[in-house]
JSON list of C-alpha atoms in Angstrom, two decimals:
[
{"chain": "W", "resi": 20, "resn": "MET", "atom": "CA", "xyz": [-36.10, 53.62, 101.18]},
{"chain": "W", "resi": 21, "resn": "PHE", "atom": "CA", "xyz": [-34.59, 51.99, 98.09]},
{"chain": "W", "resi": 22, "resn": "ARG", "atom": "CA", "xyz": [-31.47, 51.67, 99.62]},
{"chain": "W", "resi": 23, "resn": "GLN", "atom": "CA", "xyz": [-32.97, 50.03, 102.74]},
{"chain": "W", "resi": 24, "resn": "THR", "atom": "CA", "xyz": [-34.83, 47.68, 100.72]},
{"chain": "W", "resi": 25, "resn": "THR", "atom": "CA", "xyz": [-31.88, 46.67, 98.69]},
{"chain": "W", "resi": 26, "resn": "ARG", "atom": "CA", "xyz": [-29.64, 45.94, 102.17]},
{"chain": "W", "resi": 27, "resn": "GLN", "atom": "CA", "xyz": [-32.85, 43.82, 103.33]},
{"chain": "W", "resi": 28, "resn": "ALA", "atom": "CA", "xyz": [-32.94, 41.86, 100.14]},
{"chain": "W", "resi": 29, "resn": "THR", "atom": "CA", "xyz": [-29.06, 41.19, 100.25]},
{"chain": "W", "resi": 30, "resn": "ARG", "atom": "CA", "xyz": [-29.50, 40.06, 103.85]},
{"chain": "W", "resi": 31, "resn": "ALA", "atom": "CA", "xyz": [-31.94, 37.70, 103.10]},
{"chain": "W", "resi": 32, "resn": "ALA", "atom": "CA", "xyz": [-29.90, 36.25, 99.99]},
{"chain": "W", "resi": 33, "resn": "ARG", "atom": "CA", "xyz": [-27.19, 35.98, 102.26]},
{"chain": "W", "resi": 34, "resn": "ASN", "atom": "CA", "xyz": [-28.98, 33.91, 104.91]},
{"chain": "W", "resi": 35, "resn": "VAL", "atom": "CA", "xyz": [-30.63, 31.77, 102.32]},
{"chain": "W", "resi": 36, "resn": "ARG", "atom": "CA", "xyz": [-26.89, 31.08, 101.17]},
{"chain": "W", "resi": 37, "resn": "ASN", "atom": "CA", "xyz": [-25.41, 30.44, 104.39]},
{"chain": "W", "resi": 38, "resn": "ALA", "atom": "CA", "xyz": [-28.72, 28.50, 105.87]},
{"chain": "W", "resi": 39, "resn": "HIS", "atom": "CA", "xyz": [-26.69, 25.18, 105.40]},
{"chain": "W", "resi": 40, "resn": "THR", "atom": "CA", "xyz": [-23.80, 26.46, 107.92]},
{"chain": "W", "resi": 41, "resn": "ASN", "atom": "CA", "xyz": [-26.45, 26.65, 110.63]},
{"chain": "W", "resi": 42, "resn": "ALA", "atom": "CA", "xyz": [-27.72, 23.25, 110.44]},
{"chain": "W", "resi": 43, "resn": "GLU", "atom": "CA", "xyz": [-26.54, 20.37, 112.25]},
{"chain": "W", "resi": 44, "resn": "LEU", "atom": "CA", "xyz": [-23.40, 18.53, 111.16]},
{"chain": "W", "resi": 45, "resn": "PRO", "atom": "CA", "xyz": [-23.59, 15.23, 109.68]},
{"chain": "W", "resi": 46, "resn": "PRO", "atom": "CA", "xyz": [-22.38, 12.28, 112.37]},
{"chain": "W", "resi": 47, "resn": "TRP", "atom": "CA", "xyz": [-18.92, 11.82, 110.49]},
{"chain": "W", "resi": 48, "resn": "ALA", "atom": "CA", "xyz": [-17.94, 15.52, 110.30]},
{"chain": "W", "resi": 49, "resn": "ASN", "atom": "CA", "xyz": [-17.32, 15.61, 113.93]},
{"chain": "W", "resi": 50, "resn": "LYS", "atom": "CA", "xyz": [-14.77, 12.51, 114.07]},
{"chain": "W", "resi": 51, "resn": "PRO", "atom": "CA", "xyz": [-11.17, 12.83, 113.82]},
{"chain": "W", "resi": 52, "resn": "ALA", "atom": "CA", "xyz": [-9.52, 11.44, 110.67]},
{"chain": "W", "resi": 53, "resn": "PHE", "atom": "CA", "xyz": [-7.22, 9.36, 112.67]},
{"chain": "W", "resi": 54, "resn": "PRO", "atom": "CA", "xyz": [-8.97, 8.32, 115.92]},
{"chain": "W", "resi": 55, "resn": "ASN", "atom": "CA", "xyz": [-6.50, 6.09, 117.23]},
{"chain": "W", "resi": 56, "resn": "PRO", "atom": "CA", "xyz": [-2.96, 6.71, 115.94]},
{"chain": "W", "resi": 57, "resn": "ASN", "atom": "CA", "xyz": [-0.60, 3.64, 115.47]},
{"chain": "W", "resi": 58, "resn": "PRO", "atom": "CA", "xyz": [2.75, 4.11, 116.67]},
{"chain": "W", "resi": 59, "resn": "GLU", "atom": "CA", "xyz": [4.11, 1.20, 115.13]},
{"chain": "W", "resi": 60, "resn": "ALA", "atom": "CA", "xyz": [2.90, 2.03, 111.62]},
{"chain": "W", "resi": 61, "resn": "ALA", "atom": "CA", "xyz": [4.66, 5.48, 112.12]},
{"chain": "W", "resi": 62, "resn": "LYS", "atom": "CA", "xyz": [7.61, 4.12, 113.48]},
{"chain": "W", "resi": 63, "resn": "ALA", "atom": "CA", "xyz": [7.64, 1.98, 110.09]},
{"chain": "W", "resi": 64, "resn": "PHE", "atom": "CA", "xyz": [6.85, 4.74, 108.02]},
{"chain": "W", "resi": 65, "resn": "LYS", "atom": "CA", "xyz": [9.47, 7.17, 109.36]},
{"chain": "W", "resi": 66, "resn": "SER", "atom": "CA", "xyz": [12.08, 4.20, 109.12]},
{"chain": "W", "resi": 67, "resn": "GLN", "atom": "CA", "xyz": [11.02, 3.63, 105.30]},
{"chain": "W", "resi": 68, "resn": "TYR", "atom": "CA", "xyz": [11.03, 7.50, 104.76]},
{"chain": "W", "resi": 69, "resn": "GLU", "atom": "CA", "xyz": [14.66, 7.86, 106.14]},
{"chain": "W", "resi": 70, "resn": "ALA", "atom": "CA", "xyz": [15.67, 4.75, 104.17]},
{"chain": "W", "resi": 71, "resn": "THR", "atom": "CA", "xyz": [14.52, 6.20, 101.18]},
{"chain": "W", "resi": 72, "resn": "LYS", "atom": "CA", "xyz": [16.07, 9.42, 101.93]},
{"chain": "W", "resi": 73, "resn": "HIS", "atom": "CA", "xyz": [19.35, 7.90, 102.27]},
{"chain": "W", "resi": 74, "resn": "HIS", "atom": "CA", "xyz": [19.12, 5.98, 98.91]},
{"chain": "W", "resi": 75, "resn": "ALA", "atom": "CA", "xyz": [18.16, 9.24, 97.19]},
{"chain": "W", "resi": 76, "resn": "GLU", "atom": "CA", "xyz": [21.51, 10.90, 98.57]},
{"chain": "W", "resi": 77, "resn": "GLN", "atom": "CA", "xyz": [23.72, 8.08, 97.56]},
{"chain": "W", "resi": 78, "resn": "THR", "atom": "CA", "xyz": [22.04, 7.83, 93.99]},
{"chain": "W", "resi": 79, "resn": "SER", "atom": "CA", "xyz": [22.38, 11.88, 93.33]},
{"chain": "W", "resi": 80, "resn": "SER", "atom": "CA", "xyz": [25.51, 11.85, 94.57]},
{"chain": "W", "resi": 81, "resn": "LEU", "atom": "CA", "xyz": [26.77, 9.01, 92.13]},
{"chain": "W", "resi": 82, "resn": "TRP", "atom": "CA", "xyz": [25.11, 10.54, 89.16]},
{"chain": "W", "resi": 83, "resn": "ARG", "atom": "CA", "xyz": [26.62, 13.87, 89.98]},
{"chain": "W", "resi": 84, "resn": "LYS", "atom": "CA", "xyz": [30.03, 12.08, 89.98]},
{"chain": "W", "resi": 85, "resn": "ILE", "atom": "CA", "xyz": [29.11, 10.49, 86.58]},
{"chain": "W", "resi": 86, "resn": "SER", "atom": "CA", "xyz": [28.31, 13.79, 85.03]},
{"chain": "W", "resi": 87, "resn": "TRP", "atom": "CA", "xyz": [31.71, 15.40, 86.26]},
{"chain": "W", "resi": 88, "resn": "PHE", "atom": "CA", "xyz": [34.34, 12.60, 85.66]},
{"chain": "W", "resi": 89, "resn": "VAL", "atom": "CA", "xyz": [32.59, 10.77, 82.65]},
{"chain": "W", "resi": 90, "resn": "ALA", "atom": "CA", "xyz": [30.32, 12.87, 80.84]},
{"chain": "W", "resi": 91, "resn": "ALA", "atom": "CA", "xyz": [32.40, 16.46, 80.95]},
{"chain": "W", "resi": 92, "resn": "PRO", "atom": "CA", "xyz": [35.40, 14.92, 79.73]},
{"chain": "W", "resi": 93, "resn": "ALA", "atom": "CA", "xyz": [33.58, 12.88, 76.78]},
{"chain": "W", "resi": 94, "resn": "VAL", "atom": "CA", "xyz": [32.11, 16.08, 75.40]},
{"chain": "W", "resi": 95, "resn": "LEU", "atom": "CA", "xyz": [35.87, 17.88, 76.16]},
{"chain": "W", "resi": 96, "resn": "ALA", "atom": "CA", "xyz": [37.55, 14.77, 74.08]},
{"chain": "W", "resi": 97, "resn": "THR", "atom": "CA", "xyz": [34.79, 15.31, 71.60]},
{"chain": "W", "resi": 98, "resn": "ALA", "atom": "CA", "xyz": [35.29, 19.12, 71.26]},
{"chain": "W", "resi": 99, "resn": "VAL", "atom": "CA", "xyz": [38.63, 18.80, 70.66]},
{"chain": "W", "resi": 100, "resn": "ASN", "atom": "CA", "xyz": [38.28, 16.01, 67.94]},
{"chain": "W", "resi": 101, "resn": "THR", "atom": "CA", "xyz": [35.77, 17.98, 66.23]},
{"chain": "W", "resi": 102, "resn": "TYR", "atom": "CA", "xyz": [38.08, 21.17, 65.94]},
{"chain": "W", "resi": 103, "resn": "PHE", "atom": "CA", "xyz": [40.83, 19.14, 64.23]},
{"chain": "W", "resi": 104, "resn": "VAL", "atom": "CA", "xyz": [38.50, 17.44, 61.95]},
{"chain": "W", "resi": 105, "resn": "GLU", "atom": "CA", "xyz": [37.09, 20.62, 60.89]},
{"chain": "W", "resi": 106, "resn": "ALA", "atom": "CA", "xyz": [40.36, 22.31, 60.59]},
{"chain": "W", "resi": 107, "resn": "GLU", "atom": "CA", "xyz": [41.82, 19.83, 58.19]},
{"chain": "W", "resi": 108, "resn": "HIS", "atom": "CA", "xyz": [38.33, 20.48, 56.45]},
{"chain": "W", "resi": 109, "resn": "ALA", "atom": "CA", "xyz": [39.05, 24.08, 55.91]},
{"chain": "W", "resi": 110, "resn": "HIS", "atom": "CA", "xyz": [42.58, 23.48, 55.05]},
{"chain": "W", "resi": 111, "resn": "HIS", "atom": "CA", "xyz": [41.22, 21.25, 52.21]},
{"chain": "W", "resi": 112, "resn": "ARG", "atom": "CA", "xyz": [38.57, 23.68, 51.07]},
{"chain": "W", "resi": 113, "resn": "GLU", "atom": "CA", "xyz": [41.52, 26.42, 50.93]},
{"chain": "W", "resi": 114, "resn": "HIS", "atom": "CA", "xyz": [43.48, 23.95, 48.49]},
{"chain": "W", "resi": 115, "resn": "LEU", "atom": "CA", "xyz": [40.08, 23.51, 46.49]},
{"chain": "W", "resi": 116, "resn": "ALA", "atom": "CA", "xyz": [40.07, 27.31, 45.98]},
{"chain": "W", "resi": 117, "resn": "HIS", "atom": "CA", "xyz": [43.23, 27.18, 43.61]},
{"chain": "W", "resi": 118, "resn": "VAL", "atom": "CA", "xyz": [42.26, 24.34, 41.81]},
{"chain": "W", "resi": 119, "resn": "SER", "atom": "CA", "xyz": [41.43, 24.98, 37.82]},
{"chain": "W", "resi": 120, "resn": "ASP", "atom": "CA", "xyz": [38.28, 23.91, 36.68]},
{"chain": "W", "resi": 121, "resn": "GLU", "atom": "CA", "xyz": [40.03, 20.97, 34.42]},
{"chain": "W", "resi": 122, "resn": "ASP", "atom": "CA", "xyz": [41.52, 19.80, 37.56]},
{"chain": "W", "resi": 123, "resn": "TRP", "atom": "CA", "xyz": [37.89, 19.78, 39.47]},
{"chain": "W", "resi": 124, "resn": "PRO", "atom": "CA", "xyz": [36.22, 16.80, 40.29]},
{"chain": "W", "resi": 125, "resn": "LYS", "atom": "CA", "xyz": [34.34, 15.00, 37.82]},
{"chain": "W", "resi": 126, "resn": "GLN", "atom": "CA", "xyz": [30.57, 16.48, 37.42]},
{"chain": "W", "resi": 127, "resn": "TYR", "atom": "CA", "xyz": [28.13, 13.76, 36.99]},
{"chain": "W", "resi": 128, "resn": "ASP", "atom": "CA", "xyz": [24.71, 13.97, 35.22]},
{"chain": "W", "resi": 129, "resn": "TYR", "atom": "CA", "xyz": [23.02, 14.40, 38.20]},
{"chain": "W", "resi": 130, "resn": "MET", "atom": "CA", "xyz": [24.71, 17.27, 39.52]},
{"chain": "W", "resi": 131, "resn": "ASN", "atom": "CA", "xyz": [23.56, 21.47, 39.14]},
{"chain": "W", "resi": 132, "resn": "ILE", "atom": "CA", "xyz": [20.19, 19.96, 37.05]},
{"chain": "W", "resi": 133, "resn": "ARG", "atom": "CA", "xyz": [18.52, 23.27, 36.24]},
{"chain": "W", "resi": 134, "resn": "SER", "atom": "CA", "xyz": [15.07, 22.81, 34.44]},
{"chain": "W", "resi": 135, "resn": "LYS", "atom": "CA", "xyz": [14.52, 26.56, 34.61]},
{"chain": "W", "resi": 136, "resn": "PRO", "atom": "CA", "xyz": [16.64, 29.38, 36.29]},
{"chain": "W", "resi": 137, "resn": "PHE", "atom": "CA", "xyz": [16.34, 30.70, 39.64]},
{"chain": "W", "resi": 138, "resn": "PHE", "atom": "CA", "xyz": [14.56, 33.90, 40.05]},
{"chain": "W", "resi": 139, "resn": "TRP", "atom": "CA", "xyz": [17.15, 35.41, 42.59]},
{"chain": "W", "resi": 140, "resn": "GLY", "atom": "CA", "xyz": [21.14, 36.19, 41.57]},
{"chain": "W", "resi": 141, "resn": "ASN", "atom": "CA", "xyz": [22.35, 35.09, 38.12]},
{"chain": "W", "resi": 142, "resn": "GLY", "atom": "CA", "xyz": [19.81, 32.13, 38.08]},
{"chain": "W", "resi": 143, "resn": "ASP", "atom": "CA", "xyz": [22.16, 29.45, 37.92]},
{"chain": "W", "resi": 144, "resn": "GLU", "atom": "CA", "xyz": [23.01, 29.57, 41.83]},
{"chain": "W", "resi": 145, "resn": "THR", "atom": "CA", "xyz": [20.85, 27.86, 44.66]},
{"chain": "W", "resi": 146, "resn": "LEU", "atom": "CA", "xyz": [19.69, 29.76, 47.44]},
{"chain": "W", "resi": 147, "resn": "PHE", "atom": "CA", "xyz": [22.25, 28.32, 49.72]},
{"chain": "W", "resi": 148, "resn": "TRP", "atom": "CA", "xyz": [25.42, 28.68, 47.12]},
{"chain": "W", "resi": 149, "resn": "ASN", "atom": "CA", "xyz": [28.71, 29.04, 48.78]},
{"chain": "W", "resi": 150, "resn": "PRO", "atom": "CA", "xyz": [31.22, 30.01, 46.23]},
{"chain": "W", "resi": 151, "resn": "VAL", "atom": "CA", "xyz": [34.21, 28.33, 48.59]},
{"chain": "W", "resi": 152, "resn": "VAL", "atom": "CA", "xyz": [32.59, 24.95, 48.48]},
{"chain": "W", "resi": 153, "resn": "ASN", "atom": "CA", "xyz": [30.16, 24.96, 45.73]},
{"chain": "W", "resi": 154, "resn": "ARG", "atom": "CA", "xyz": [31.30, 25.26, 41.99]},
{"chain": "W", "resi": 155, "resn": "HIS", "atom": "CA", "xyz": [29.21, 24.95, 38.63]},
{"chain": "W", "resi": 156, "resn": "ILE", "atom": "CA", "xyz": [31.26, 24.26, 36.00]},
{"chain": "W", "resi": 157, "resn": "LYS", "atom": "CA", "xyz": [29.91, 24.90, 32.55]},
{"chain": "W", "resi": 158, "resn": "ASP", "atom": "CA", "xyz": [30.94, 22.41, 29.43]}
]
């Protein structure tokens, strides 16, 4: 009995929810969106679309060529130049590793200022200390 009353209540609720679908549709709902298509407008739209598509193909082809024949060689030339500059720097760093403290460039007052020792390592070297590049000369 409980099941039957539950089914009836469900059907009644469904009928109330769908009552608007059984009503008559408004007059504007039965009309087509474009009752009289204009063939001239359709032809103009199609020609404009084809022209845009052709222009897009030409433009994308141009930028593809620019990427391959201008940008890629420029990146390659920059990479080769950077390699030689960094190789020269590496040679210079190798030379500086053998320079004595007396011949090392002058230490200015603003270099290697320590108000208190660092809490790591020996307390004198910064967190990014590189013994190949950095040198702390104590007078």
